[in-house]
Each structure stands twice: as C-alpha cells, then as structure tokens.
Short mmCIF file of C-alpha atoms and ligand atoms in Angstrom, two decimals:
data_model
loop_
_atom_site.label_atom_id
_atom_site.label_comp_id
_atom_site.label_asym_id
_atom_site.label_seq_id
_atom_site.Cartn_x
_atom_site.Cartn_y
_atom_site.Cartn_z
CA MET A 1 0.00 0.00 0.00
CA ASP A 2 1.45 3.41 -0.90
CA LYS A 3 1.72 6.26 1.55
CA GLY A 4 -1.37 8.04 0.16
CA LYS A 5 -3.57 5.00 0.68
CA LEU A 6 -2.08 4.45 4.13
CA THR A 7 -2.95 8.01 5.05
CA GLN A 8 -6.48 7.39 3.83
CA ARG A 9 -6.78 4.23 5.87
CA TYR A 10 -6.26 6.13 9.12
CA ALA A 11 -7.63 9.51 7.96
CA ARG A 12 -10.70 9.42 10.19
CA GLN A 13 -8.70 8.85 13.38
CA VAL A 14 -5.79 11.12 12.43
CA ALA A 15 -8.48 13.83 12.22
CA ILE A 16 -9.06 13.48 15.98
CA PRO A 17 -7.07 16.27 17.70
CA GLN A 18 -5.79 13.93 20.46
CA ILE A 19 -4.34 11.55 17.84
CA GLY A 20 -3.13 13.40 14.73
CA ALA A 21 -0.16 12.32 12.61
CA ALA A 22 2.13 12.14 15.66
CA GLY A 23 -0.26 9.82 17.48
CA GLN A 24 -0.62 7.63 14.42
CA ALA A 25 3.17 7.34 14.17
CA ARG A 26 3.22 6.38 17.84
CA LEU A 27 0.68 3.60 17.21
CA GLN A 28 2.67 2.39 14.21
CA ALA A 29 5.78 2.10 16.37
CA ALA A 30 3.93 0.28 19.19
CA ARG A 31 4.11 -3.43 20.04
CA VAL A 32 1.11 -4.95 21.81
CA LEU A 33 0.79 -8.55 23.02
CA VAL A 34 -2.73 -9.97 23.29
CA ILE A 35 -2.77 -13.07 25.49
CA GLY A 36 -5.81 -15.19 24.67
CA ALA A 37 -7.29 -15.17 21.15
CA GLY A 38 -10.86 -15.89 22.20
CA GLY A 39 -14.00 -13.93 23.04
CA LEU A 40 -12.17 -10.88 24.41
CA GLY A 41 -9.11 -11.24 22.20
CA SER A 42 -11.09 -11.32 18.95
CA PRO A 43 -12.55 -7.80 19.18
CA ALA A 44 -9.46 -6.43 20.95
CA LEU A 45 -7.21 -7.70 18.15
CA PHE A 46 -9.53 -6.47 15.39
CA TYR A 47 -9.68 -2.94 16.78
CA LEU A 48 -5.97 -2.74 17.58
CA ALA A 49 -5.26 -3.88 14.01
CA ALA A 50 -7.83 -1.42 12.67
CA ALA A 51 -6.15 1.43 14.57
CA GLY A 52 -2.79 0.59 12.98
CA VAL A 53 -0.84 -0.70 15.99
CA GLY A 54 2.36 -1.62 14.15
CA THR A 55 3.12 -4.96 15.80
CA LEU A 56 0.55 -7.28 17.34
CA GLY A 57 1.59 -10.47 19.12
CA ILE A 58 -1.03 -13.14 19.77
CA ALA A 59 -0.38 -15.81 22.41
CA ASP A 60 -2.70 -18.82 22.70
CA ASP A 61 -2.25 -22.60 22.58
CA ASP A 62 -5.86 -23.58 21.92
CA LEU A 63 -7.39 -25.33 18.95
CA LEU A 64 -10.68 -24.03 17.54
CA SER A 65 -13.75 -25.87 18.79
CA PRO A 66 -17.44 -25.44 17.82
CA SER A 67 -18.42 -23.83 21.13
CA ASN A 68 -15.96 -20.98 20.47
CA LEU A 69 -17.93 -19.54 17.59
CA ASN A 70 -20.69 -17.76 19.55
CA ARG A 71 -18.15 -15.12 20.57
CA GLN A 72 -14.78 -15.65 18.88
CA ILE A 73 -15.42 -13.67 15.72
CA LEU A 74 -11.90 -14.10 14.31
CA TYR A 75 -12.77 -17.64 13.21
CA THR A 76 -14.96 -19.60 10.81
CA PRO A 77 -16.12 -23.24 10.89
CA ALA A 78 -13.53 -24.02 8.19
CA GLY A 79 -10.79 -23.77 10.82
CA MET A 80 -12.30 -26.27 13.24
CA GLY A 81 -9.69 -28.29 15.15
CA GLN A 82 -6.81 -26.14 13.92
CA ASN A 83 -4.68 -23.89 16.06
CA LYS A 84 -6.20 -20.51 16.72
CA VAL A 85 -3.17 -18.20 16.66
CA GLU A 86 -2.31 -19.11 13.05
CA GLN A 87 -5.92 -18.57 11.95
CA ALA A 88 -6.12 -15.30 13.86
CA ALA A 89 -2.85 -14.15 12.29
CA ARG A 90 -4.11 -14.94 8.77
CA ARG A 91 -7.38 -13.14 9.36
CA LEU A 92 -5.71 -10.04 10.81
CA ARG A 93 -3.05 -9.89 8.06
CA ALA A 94 -5.84 -9.92 5.47
CA PHE A 95 -7.68 -7.23 7.43
CA ASN A 96 -4.64 -4.95 7.72
CA PRO A 97 -1.64 -6.00 5.59
CA GLU A 98 0.35 -2.97 6.73
CA ILE A 99 1.01 -4.21 10.25
CA THR A 100 3.08 -7.10 11.61
CA ILE A 101 1.27 -9.99 13.28
CA ILE A 102 3.31 -12.41 15.39
CA PRO A 103 1.58 -15.65 16.45
CA HIS A 104 2.90 -17.32 19.61
CA MET A 105 1.47 -20.86 19.85
CA THR A 106 2.03 -21.03 23.59
CA ARG A 107 0.32 -20.82 26.95
CA VAL A 108 2.04 -18.06 28.88
CA SER A 109 3.72 -19.64 31.89
CA ARG A 110 5.97 -18.48 34.69
CA GLU A 111 8.90 -19.82 32.64
CA SER A 112 7.99 -18.60 29.13
CA GLY A 113 6.14 -15.42 30.14
CA PRO A 114 8.84 -12.94 31.16
CA ALA A 115 10.85 -13.08 27.91
CA LEU A 116 7.66 -12.87 25.85
CA ILE A 117 6.12 -9.98 27.78
CA THR A 118 9.24 -7.81 27.91
CA ASP A 119 9.36 -7.91 24.10
CA TYR A 120 6.18 -5.76 24.03
CA ASP A 121 5.13 -2.25 25.13
CA LEU A 122 1.75 -3.32 26.53
CA VAL A 123 -0.18 -6.51 27.29
CA VAL A 124 -3.88 -7.10 26.77
CA GLU A 125 -4.92 -9.99 29.04
CA ALA A 126 -7.83 -11.77 27.37
CA THR A 127 -7.63 -15.29 28.78
CA ASP A 128 -10.50 -17.40 30.06
CA ASN A 129 -9.15 -18.65 33.37
CA LEU A 130 -8.46 -16.97 36.67
CA ALA A 131 -5.06 -18.51 37.36
CA SER A 132 -3.75 -17.18 34.02
CA LYS A 133 -5.19 -13.75 34.78
CA ASP A 134 -3.39 -13.70 38.11
CA LEU A 135 -0.10 -14.95 36.62
CA ILE A 136 -0.13 -12.46 33.74
CA ASN A 137 -0.80 -9.65 36.22
CA GLU A 138 2.18 -10.78 38.28
CA LEU A 139 4.49 -11.05 35.26
CA CYS A 140 3.47 -7.63 33.90
CA VAL A 141 3.90 -5.91 37.28
CA HIS A 142 7.38 -7.39 37.70
CA ALA A 143 8.35 -6.53 34.11
CA ARG A 144 6.83 -3.03 34.53
CA VAL A 145 4.85 -3.56 31.31
CA PRO A 146 1.41 -1.85 31.21
CA LEU A 147 -1.48 -4.31 31.38
CA VAL A 148 -5.11 -4.04 30.32
CA TRP A 149 -7.03 -6.93 31.86
CA ALA A 150 -10.69 -7.89 31.68
CA GLY A 151 -13.14 -10.64 32.55
CA VAL A 152 -16.61 -11.54 31.36
CA GLN A 153 -19.32 -13.86 32.56
CA HIS A 154 -22.98 -14.16 31.56
CA PHE A 155 -24.07 -10.57 30.86
CA GLU A 156 -21.37 -8.88 32.95
CA GLY A 157 -17.87 -7.65 32.41
CA GLN A 158 -15.04 -6.06 34.36
CA LEU A 159 -12.02 -4.17 33.18
CA SER A 160 -9.02 -2.33 34.59
CA VAL A 161 -5.58 -1.00 33.63
CA VAL A 162 -2.39 -1.67 35.59
CA LEU A 163 0.52 0.74 35.22
CA PRO A 164 3.79 0.59 37.16
CA GLY A 165 3.36 2.07 40.63
CA HIS A 166 -0.43 1.64 40.68
CA ALA A 167 -2.93 -0.91 41.98
CA CYS A 168 -2.61 -4.29 40.28
CA ARG A 169 -5.18 -7.04 39.76
CA ARG A 170 -4.04 -8.88 42.92
CA CYS A 171 -4.76 -5.74 44.99
CA ILE A 172 -8.40 -6.12 43.86
CA PHE A 173 -8.54 -9.93 44.09
CA PRO A 174 -6.20 -10.97 46.94
CA GLU A 175 -7.46 -14.57 46.99
CA LEU A 176 -5.49 -16.94 44.76
CA PRO A 177 -7.71 -18.90 42.38
CA GLU A 178 -7.54 -22.68 42.06
CA PRO A 179 -5.40 -23.60 39.03
CA GLY A 180 -7.56 -24.02 35.93
CA THR A 181 -10.64 -22.27 37.36
CA PRO A 182 -12.52 -21.11 34.27
CA ALA A 183 -13.53 -17.47 34.16
CA GLU A 184 -16.08 -17.98 31.39
CA LEU A 185 -18.76 -20.40 32.53
CA GLY A 186 -21.37 -18.93 30.24
CA ILE A 187 -21.03 -15.93 27.97
CA ILE A 188 -22.86 -14.27 25.12
CA GLY A 189 -20.70 -12.91 22.30
CA ALA A 190 -21.93 -9.33 22.37
CA VAL A 191 -20.79 -8.94 25.99
CA ALA A 192 -17.29 -10.23 25.21
CA GLY A 193 -17.38 -7.93 22.16
CA ILE A 194 -18.08 -4.84 24.25
CA ILE A 195 -15.52 -5.58 26.94
CA GLY A 196 -12.84 -6.67 24.44
CA THR A 197 -13.46 -3.49 22.47
CA LEU A 198 -13.06 -1.45 25.66
CA GLN A 199 -9.74 -3.24 26.22
CA ALA A 200 -8.57 -2.10 22.78
CA LEU A 201 -9.64 1.47 23.56
CA GLU A 202 -7.82 1.48 26.93
CA ALA A 203 -4.70 0.07 25.24
CA LEU A 204 -4.81 2.81 22.59
CA LYS A 205 -5.23 5.51 25.28
CA VAL A 206 -2.20 4.21 27.21
CA LEU A 207 -0.08 3.98 24.05
CA LEU A 208 -1.09 7.50 22.99
CA GLY A 209 -0.88 8.96 26.51
CA ILE A 210 -4.34 10.51 26.21
CA GLY A 211 -7.51 10.67 28.30
CA THR A 212 -7.97 8.94 31.64
CA PRO A 213 -7.27 5.21 31.43
CA LEU A 214 -8.86 2.93 34.04
CA VAL A 215 -5.80 3.08 36.32
CA ASP A 216 -6.60 2.51 40.02
CA GLN A 217 -10.18 2.01 38.86
CA LEU A 218 -12.27 -1.08 38.20
CA LEU A 219 -15.04 -0.79 35.64
CA LEU A 220 -18.03 -3.03 36.23
CA TRP A 221 -20.51 -3.35 33.38
CA ASP A 222 -23.86 -5.08 33.58
CA GLY A 223 -25.30 -5.61 30.13
CA LEU A 224 -28.57 -7.11 31.28
CA HIS A 225 -29.59 -3.92 33.10
CA HIS A 226 -27.14 -1.68 31.29
CA SER A 227 -25.18 -0.11 34.07
CA PHE A 228 -21.59 1.07 34.09
CA GLU A 229 -19.95 1.49 37.48
CA LYS A 230 -16.43 2.68 38.23
CA ILE A 231 -14.94 1.67 41.56
CA GLN A 232 -11.86 3.40 42.93
CA VAL A 233 -9.22 0.84 43.93
CA THR A 234 -6.03 1.38 45.90
CA ARG A 235 -2.67 -0.26 45.83
CA THR A 236 -2.33 -2.40 48.95
CA ALA A 237 0.92 -2.11 50.85
CA ASN A 238 1.19 -5.87 51.40
CA CYS A 239 0.34 -6.90 47.84
CA PRO A 240 2.91 -9.59 46.93
CA HIS A 241 3.33 -8.10 43.45
CA CYS A 242 3.06 -4.31 43.49
CA GLY A 243 3.19 -3.54 47.22
CA GLN A 244 5.96 -2.05 49.34
CA ASN A 245 6.97 -5.53 50.44
CA GLU A 246 7.46 -6.65 46.87
CA GLU A 247 10.28 -9.15 46.66
ZN1 LIG B 1 -1.00 -5.25 43.73
#
C-alpha cells in the first residue's frame, strides 16, 4: 500500500485532535501482546489492528472448537480443530496487511512469560481462566509492562488497567484462584465484544498517553440492566506483586 492509501486508511482517526499524525506514528511504532485469542481477544485484536498498531503479538495454545464460535469472531467453521493463533494471524493480516502480526502458539507460563512480555510495550490480558489472569498480572507488574485486563461472565464484564506504581489485579482480588478455574462459565458474544473493544480502547489511550485510562479504577458493566460502574481501587501495601513488600 502506498503512503497516500495508508494516510487514507487512518484519515478518520488522524483527524481526531488527540491523535493526529504524531499519534498515528506512535501507534505504528507500538508493540502490543494480546494473550488469549478468544472472546475478548477477537474484538481487541480487530480494533488494535484497525487502529494501525504496528506490531501485534497473539499468544494462545488452543485449537478451535465449535463452542468458540458464539463469541470468537476471528474464526470460521472451516478452521475447526486447527490452532487458533495461526488462523487469527491470517485473518488479521488480510484485514490490515500494513502491520506485523506475530503468532505465539504457547500458553504463557511463569517460565515462558517474562521473555515474551518484555518484548512488548503493553499486554492485553484476554484469557479465560483466573489462574492465568493472576499470573499475567504478576508477570506484567514485575516486568513493569502496562497491562489491560478484563473478565466476562454471563451478561457482565469487568475491566481495569495496571501501570507501574499503581494498583494491580491482585490488589483487587487478593485470593489466589484454584489452578484451571474457568472465568467464562457462560457468555454471550456481544458482551465479550463490548468488553474486548473497551480493552482495545484502553490500550490505545495508554499507548497515545491521552484521556484517563482505568488506572486505580475497576469498571463493572452489567449488560442485562445496562449499568456502568467505576470503583476506585487502591494499591495495597502488602500486595505480593506491586506492594511495598514486593520481593
Ligand atoms: Zn498489587
């Protein structure tokens, strides 16, 4: 794509005063890792790609199964049984050929996570189990890499942003989950779509340094009764990850 067409592609967002050509260049230079290419990851990845984030990593070790399709809009039935990160990468490259997509066919672990995470400017946590959410929070806090995490269940979603020196996810949820506890027992796609899209927006705000990201705040959204609630959260001094007693 030549420069003129590229300019056209992003013209409607470059026209926003808080973004402009400088902001667009900042997005082009940015590297974002989305962990979990499912119900939250699908919309988050689409909108980060649409915005022109220059490098998008996708980490997931799952194969596509039929029950994914009610919310995981990156995929089609043709890819059933195949690994999701490769399919997601193909779909996103077709959607925006001007950015770099890096598939990581892996489950982020305590061993593999640090090297992966420190290769990126920001992490979007979009997994479907509580132990992974807790681990990714820990790894991002220790690596001082900004994190946008979210969770969805039934008609409800929650979302927050963790920046170095601020409250982390463990400050909000001090209890350790049982390994493998699923976060998504039941979920309708539109709810994952809304919360995943909000994750993309928070990531873009952090990358651009604009607005008020959900730092030290927890957003609770109830889609069944349509309420948004923002709760102020504070960094706890004895948090094992971000607190003063941090190892
Ligand atoms: Zn903490």
